[in-house]
PDB file of C-alpha atoms in Angstrom:
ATOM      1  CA  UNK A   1      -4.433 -28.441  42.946  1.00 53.00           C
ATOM      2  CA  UNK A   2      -2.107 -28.032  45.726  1.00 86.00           C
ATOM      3  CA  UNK A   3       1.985 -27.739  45.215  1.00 90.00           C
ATOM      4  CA  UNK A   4       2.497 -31.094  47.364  1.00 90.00           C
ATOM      5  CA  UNK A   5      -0.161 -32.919  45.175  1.00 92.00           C
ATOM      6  CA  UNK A   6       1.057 -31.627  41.808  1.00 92.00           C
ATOM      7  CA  UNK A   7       4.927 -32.597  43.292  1.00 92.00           C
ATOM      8  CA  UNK A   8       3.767 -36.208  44.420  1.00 92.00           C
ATOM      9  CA  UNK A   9       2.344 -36.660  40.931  1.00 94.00           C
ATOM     10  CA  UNK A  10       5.451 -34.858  39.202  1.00 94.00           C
ATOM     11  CA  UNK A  11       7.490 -37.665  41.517  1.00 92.00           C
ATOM     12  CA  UNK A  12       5.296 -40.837  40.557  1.00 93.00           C
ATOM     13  CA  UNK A  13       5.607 -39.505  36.729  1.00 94.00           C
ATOM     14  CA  UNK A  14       9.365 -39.403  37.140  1.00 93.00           C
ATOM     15  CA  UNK A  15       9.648 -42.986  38.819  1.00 90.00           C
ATOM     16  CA  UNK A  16       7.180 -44.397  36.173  1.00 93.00           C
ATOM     17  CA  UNK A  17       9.186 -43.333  33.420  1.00 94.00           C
ATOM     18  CA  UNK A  18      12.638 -44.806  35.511  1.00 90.00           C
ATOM     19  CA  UNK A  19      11.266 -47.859  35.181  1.00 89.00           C
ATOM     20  CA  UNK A  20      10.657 -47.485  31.707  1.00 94.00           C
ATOM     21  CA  UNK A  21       6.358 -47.662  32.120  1.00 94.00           C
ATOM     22  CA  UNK A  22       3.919 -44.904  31.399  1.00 95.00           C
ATOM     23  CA  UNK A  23       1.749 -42.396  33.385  1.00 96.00           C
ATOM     24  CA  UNK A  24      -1.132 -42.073  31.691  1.00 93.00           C
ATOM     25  CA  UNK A  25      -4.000 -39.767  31.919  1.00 90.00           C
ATOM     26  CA  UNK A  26      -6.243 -42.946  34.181  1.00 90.00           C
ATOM     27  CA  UNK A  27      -3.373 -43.560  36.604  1.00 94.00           C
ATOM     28  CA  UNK A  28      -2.575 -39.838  37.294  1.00 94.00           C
ATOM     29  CA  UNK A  29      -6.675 -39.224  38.175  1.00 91.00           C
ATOM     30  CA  UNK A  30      -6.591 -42.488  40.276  1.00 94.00           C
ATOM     31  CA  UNK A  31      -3.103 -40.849  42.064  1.00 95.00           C
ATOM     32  CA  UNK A  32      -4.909 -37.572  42.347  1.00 93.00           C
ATOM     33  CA  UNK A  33      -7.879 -38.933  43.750  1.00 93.00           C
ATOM     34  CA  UNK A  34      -6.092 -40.853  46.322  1.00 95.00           C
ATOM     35  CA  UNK A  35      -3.339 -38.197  46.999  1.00 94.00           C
ATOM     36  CA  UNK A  36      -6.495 -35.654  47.678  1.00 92.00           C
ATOM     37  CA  UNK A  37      -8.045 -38.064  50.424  1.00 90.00           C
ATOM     38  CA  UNK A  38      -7.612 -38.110  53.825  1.00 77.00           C
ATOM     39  CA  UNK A  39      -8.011 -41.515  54.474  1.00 86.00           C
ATOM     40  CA  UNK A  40      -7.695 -44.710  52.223  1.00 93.00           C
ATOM     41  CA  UNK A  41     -10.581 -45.091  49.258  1.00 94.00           C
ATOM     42  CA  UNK A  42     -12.131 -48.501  48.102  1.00 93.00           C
ATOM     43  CA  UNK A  43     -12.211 -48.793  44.226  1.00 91.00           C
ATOM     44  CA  UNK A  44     -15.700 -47.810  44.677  1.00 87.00           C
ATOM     45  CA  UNK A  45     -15.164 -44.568  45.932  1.00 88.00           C
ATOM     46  CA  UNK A  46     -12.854 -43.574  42.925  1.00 89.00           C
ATOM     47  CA  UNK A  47     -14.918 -44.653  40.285  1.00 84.00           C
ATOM     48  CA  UNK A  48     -16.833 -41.867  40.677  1.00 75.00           C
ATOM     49  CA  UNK A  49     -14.131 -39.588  38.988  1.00 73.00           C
ATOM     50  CA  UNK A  50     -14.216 -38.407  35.737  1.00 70.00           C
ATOM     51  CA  UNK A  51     -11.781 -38.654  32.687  1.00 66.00           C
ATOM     52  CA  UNK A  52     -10.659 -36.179  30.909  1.00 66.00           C
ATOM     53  CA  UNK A  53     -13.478 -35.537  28.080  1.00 71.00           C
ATOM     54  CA  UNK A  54     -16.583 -35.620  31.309  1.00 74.00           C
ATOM     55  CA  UNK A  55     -16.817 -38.650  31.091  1.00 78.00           C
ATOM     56  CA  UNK A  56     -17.225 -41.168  34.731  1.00 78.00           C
ATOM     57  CA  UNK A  57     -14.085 -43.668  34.770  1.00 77.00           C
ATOM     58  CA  UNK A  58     -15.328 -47.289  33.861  1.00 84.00           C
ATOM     59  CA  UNK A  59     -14.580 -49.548  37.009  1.00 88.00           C
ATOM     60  CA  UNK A  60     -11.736 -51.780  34.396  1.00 91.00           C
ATOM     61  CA  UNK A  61     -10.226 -48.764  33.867  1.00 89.00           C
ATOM     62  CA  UNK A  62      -9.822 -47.686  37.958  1.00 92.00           C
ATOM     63  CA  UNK A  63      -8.696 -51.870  38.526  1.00 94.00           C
ATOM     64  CA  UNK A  64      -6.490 -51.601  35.825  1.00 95.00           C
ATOM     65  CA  UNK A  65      -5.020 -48.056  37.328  1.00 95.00           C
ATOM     66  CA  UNK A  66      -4.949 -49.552  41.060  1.00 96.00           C
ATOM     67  CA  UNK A  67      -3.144 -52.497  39.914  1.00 95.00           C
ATOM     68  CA  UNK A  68      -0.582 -50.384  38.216  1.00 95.00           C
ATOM     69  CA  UNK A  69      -0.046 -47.856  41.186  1.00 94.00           C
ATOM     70  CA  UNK A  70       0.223 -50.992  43.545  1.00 90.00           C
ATOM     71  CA  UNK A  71       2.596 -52.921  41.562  1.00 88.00           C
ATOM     72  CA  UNK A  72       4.997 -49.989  41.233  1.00 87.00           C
ATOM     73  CA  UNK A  73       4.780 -48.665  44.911  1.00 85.00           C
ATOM     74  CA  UNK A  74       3.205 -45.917  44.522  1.00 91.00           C
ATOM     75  CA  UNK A  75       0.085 -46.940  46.051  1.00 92.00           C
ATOM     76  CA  UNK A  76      -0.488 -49.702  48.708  1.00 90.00           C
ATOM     77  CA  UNK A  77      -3.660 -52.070  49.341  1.00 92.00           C
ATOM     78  CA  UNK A  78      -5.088 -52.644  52.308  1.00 93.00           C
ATOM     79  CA  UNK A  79      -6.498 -56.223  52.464  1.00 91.00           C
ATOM     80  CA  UNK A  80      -8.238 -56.268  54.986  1.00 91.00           C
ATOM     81  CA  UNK A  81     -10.875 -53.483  54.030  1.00 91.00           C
ATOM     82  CA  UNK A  82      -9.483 -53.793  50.009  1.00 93.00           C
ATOM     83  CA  UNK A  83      -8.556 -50.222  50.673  1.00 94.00           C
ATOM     84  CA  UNK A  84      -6.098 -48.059  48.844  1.00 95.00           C
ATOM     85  CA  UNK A  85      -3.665 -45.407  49.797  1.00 93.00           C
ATOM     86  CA  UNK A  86      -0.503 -43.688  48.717  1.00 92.00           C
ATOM     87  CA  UNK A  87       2.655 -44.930  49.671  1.00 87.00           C
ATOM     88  CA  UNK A  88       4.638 -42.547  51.750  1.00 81.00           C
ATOM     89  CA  UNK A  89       7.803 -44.438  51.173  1.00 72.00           C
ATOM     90  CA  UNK A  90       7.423 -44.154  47.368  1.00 60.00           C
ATOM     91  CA  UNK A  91      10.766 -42.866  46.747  1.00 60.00           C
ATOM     92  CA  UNK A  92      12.755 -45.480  47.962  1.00 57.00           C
ATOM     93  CA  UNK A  93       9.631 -48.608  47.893  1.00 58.00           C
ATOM     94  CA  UNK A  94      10.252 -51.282  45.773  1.00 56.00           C
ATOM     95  CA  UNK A  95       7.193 -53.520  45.487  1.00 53.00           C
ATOM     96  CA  UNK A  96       8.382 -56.908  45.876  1.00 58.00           C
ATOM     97  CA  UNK A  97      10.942 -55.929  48.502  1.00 67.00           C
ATOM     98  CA  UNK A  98       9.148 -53.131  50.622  1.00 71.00           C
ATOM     99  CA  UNK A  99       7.579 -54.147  53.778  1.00 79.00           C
ATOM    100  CA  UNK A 100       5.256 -51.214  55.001  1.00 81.00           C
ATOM    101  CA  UNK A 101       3.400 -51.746  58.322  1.00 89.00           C
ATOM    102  CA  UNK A 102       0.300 -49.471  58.213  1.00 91.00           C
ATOM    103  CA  UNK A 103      -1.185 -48.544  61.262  1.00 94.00           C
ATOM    104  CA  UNK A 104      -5.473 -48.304  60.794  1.00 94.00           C
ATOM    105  CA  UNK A 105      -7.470 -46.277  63.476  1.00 93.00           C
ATOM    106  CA  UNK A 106     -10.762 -48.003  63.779  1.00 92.00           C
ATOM    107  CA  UNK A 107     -12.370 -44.716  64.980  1.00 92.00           C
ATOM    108  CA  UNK A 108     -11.653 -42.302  62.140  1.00 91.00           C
ATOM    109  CA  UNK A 109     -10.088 -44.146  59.296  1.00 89.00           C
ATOM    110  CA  UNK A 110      -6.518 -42.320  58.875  1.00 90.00           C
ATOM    111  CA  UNK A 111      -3.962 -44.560  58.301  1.00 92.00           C
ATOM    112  CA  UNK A 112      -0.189 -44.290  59.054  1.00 91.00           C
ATOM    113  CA  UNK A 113       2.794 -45.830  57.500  1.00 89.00           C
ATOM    114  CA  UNK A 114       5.865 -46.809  58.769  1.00 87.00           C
ATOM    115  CA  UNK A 115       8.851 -48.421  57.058  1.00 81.00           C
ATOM    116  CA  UNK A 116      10.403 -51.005  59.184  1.00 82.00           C
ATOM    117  CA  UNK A 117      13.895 -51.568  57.759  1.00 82.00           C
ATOM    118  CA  UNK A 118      14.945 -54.333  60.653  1.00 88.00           C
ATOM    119  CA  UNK A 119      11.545 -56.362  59.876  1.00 89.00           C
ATOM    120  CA  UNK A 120      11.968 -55.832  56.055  1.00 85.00           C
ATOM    121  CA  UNK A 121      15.714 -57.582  56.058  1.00 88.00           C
ATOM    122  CA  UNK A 122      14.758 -60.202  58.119  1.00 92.00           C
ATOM    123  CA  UNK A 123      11.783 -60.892  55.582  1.00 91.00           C
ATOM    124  CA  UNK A 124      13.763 -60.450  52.769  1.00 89.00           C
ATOM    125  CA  UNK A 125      16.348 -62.679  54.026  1.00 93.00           C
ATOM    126  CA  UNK A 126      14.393 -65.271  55.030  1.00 95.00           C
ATOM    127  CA  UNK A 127      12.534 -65.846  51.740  1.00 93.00           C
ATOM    128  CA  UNK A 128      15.988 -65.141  50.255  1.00 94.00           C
ATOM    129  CA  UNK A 129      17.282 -68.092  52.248  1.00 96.00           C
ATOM    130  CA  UNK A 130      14.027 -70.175  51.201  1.00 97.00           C
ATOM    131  CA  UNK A 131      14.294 -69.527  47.414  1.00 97.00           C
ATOM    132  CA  UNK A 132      11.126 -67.857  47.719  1.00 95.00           C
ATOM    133  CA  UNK A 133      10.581 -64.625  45.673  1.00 89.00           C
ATOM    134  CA  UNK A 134       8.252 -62.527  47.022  1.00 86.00           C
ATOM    135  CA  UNK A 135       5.432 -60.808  45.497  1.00 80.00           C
ATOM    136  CA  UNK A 136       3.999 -58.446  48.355  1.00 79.00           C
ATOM    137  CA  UNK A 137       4.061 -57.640  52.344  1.00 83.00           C
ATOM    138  CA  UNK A 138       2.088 -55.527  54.295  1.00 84.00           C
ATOM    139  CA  UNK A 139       1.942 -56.077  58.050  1.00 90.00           C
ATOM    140  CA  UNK A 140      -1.681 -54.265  58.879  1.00 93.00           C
ATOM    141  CA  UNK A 141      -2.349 -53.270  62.386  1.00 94.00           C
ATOM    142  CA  UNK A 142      -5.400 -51.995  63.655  1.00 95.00           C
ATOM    143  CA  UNK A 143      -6.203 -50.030  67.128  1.00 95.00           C
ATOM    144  CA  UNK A 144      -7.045 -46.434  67.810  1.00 95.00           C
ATOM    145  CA  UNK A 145      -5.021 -43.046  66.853  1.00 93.00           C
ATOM    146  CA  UNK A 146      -3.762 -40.868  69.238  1.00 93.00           C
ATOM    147  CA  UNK A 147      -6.365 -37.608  67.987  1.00 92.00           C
ATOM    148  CA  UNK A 148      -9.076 -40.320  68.693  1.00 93.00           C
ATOM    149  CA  UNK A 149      -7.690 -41.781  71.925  1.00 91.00           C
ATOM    150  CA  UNK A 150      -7.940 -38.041  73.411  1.00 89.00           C
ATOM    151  CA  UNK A 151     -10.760 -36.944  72.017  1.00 83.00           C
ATOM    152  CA  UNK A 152     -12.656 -40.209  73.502  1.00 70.00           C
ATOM    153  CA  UNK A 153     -10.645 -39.955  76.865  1.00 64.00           C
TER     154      UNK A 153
END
């Protein structure tokens, strides 16, 4: 295992326990598994791992994980394609409050993040201002990258 993947998974351990939850042995291999991907996996793709006595992950088990990773930041969904990937913002995301606008090449799969702090406060304010308390945001776009948009020129 690489030093960046071993120091994203010593930094999701470390914010797990901060917020007083666990990082169990099903959540790190879900992490792992995503961390080690290039692009964003379906649920599908990771239930292919294996736990730590051989055995292949049961698909609960993965949801369950996903759900977990999601709900604390680590991870992000995509809904459109029900994709997930790891949250570069991690450090500072806070679920209900982060607004992370991913940007999805339709050529080759990678997907960016970017953390729009002007378009998060105005979100955040506005719901404030509603009474509404929000539960998740993602603003998905989709186009082409720039490797793909040269290598197609």
């Amino acid at each position: 295992m690489s030093d960046l993947i071993d120091s994203a998974l010593l930094k999701a351990e470390e914010k797990t326990k901060s917020i007083g939850e666990r990082f169990t042995a099903p959540r790190r291999m879900v992490m792992k598994k995503l961390l080690e991907a290039e692009k964003p996996l379906k649920a599908y793709d990771i239930i292919g791992i294996r736990e730590e006595n051989g055995t292949p992950a049961k698909p609960p088990t993965i949801y369950r994980a996903l759900e977990f990773l999601c709900r604390t930041g680590l991870v992000h969904k995509i809904e459109s394609d029900s994709s997930y990937f790891v949250c570069t913002h991690s450090d500072h995301c806070h679920y209900d409050t982060h607004v992370p606008m991913v940007m999805i090449c339709d050529k080759c799969g990678t997907v960016s993040e970017v953390h729009l702090v002007a378009v998060e406060a105005m979100i955040n304010e506005t719901a404030k201002s509603a009474n509404f308390q929000i539960s998740r945001t993602l603003i998905e776009t989709h186009g082409t990258c720039a490797n793909c948009r040269t290598a197609f020129a």
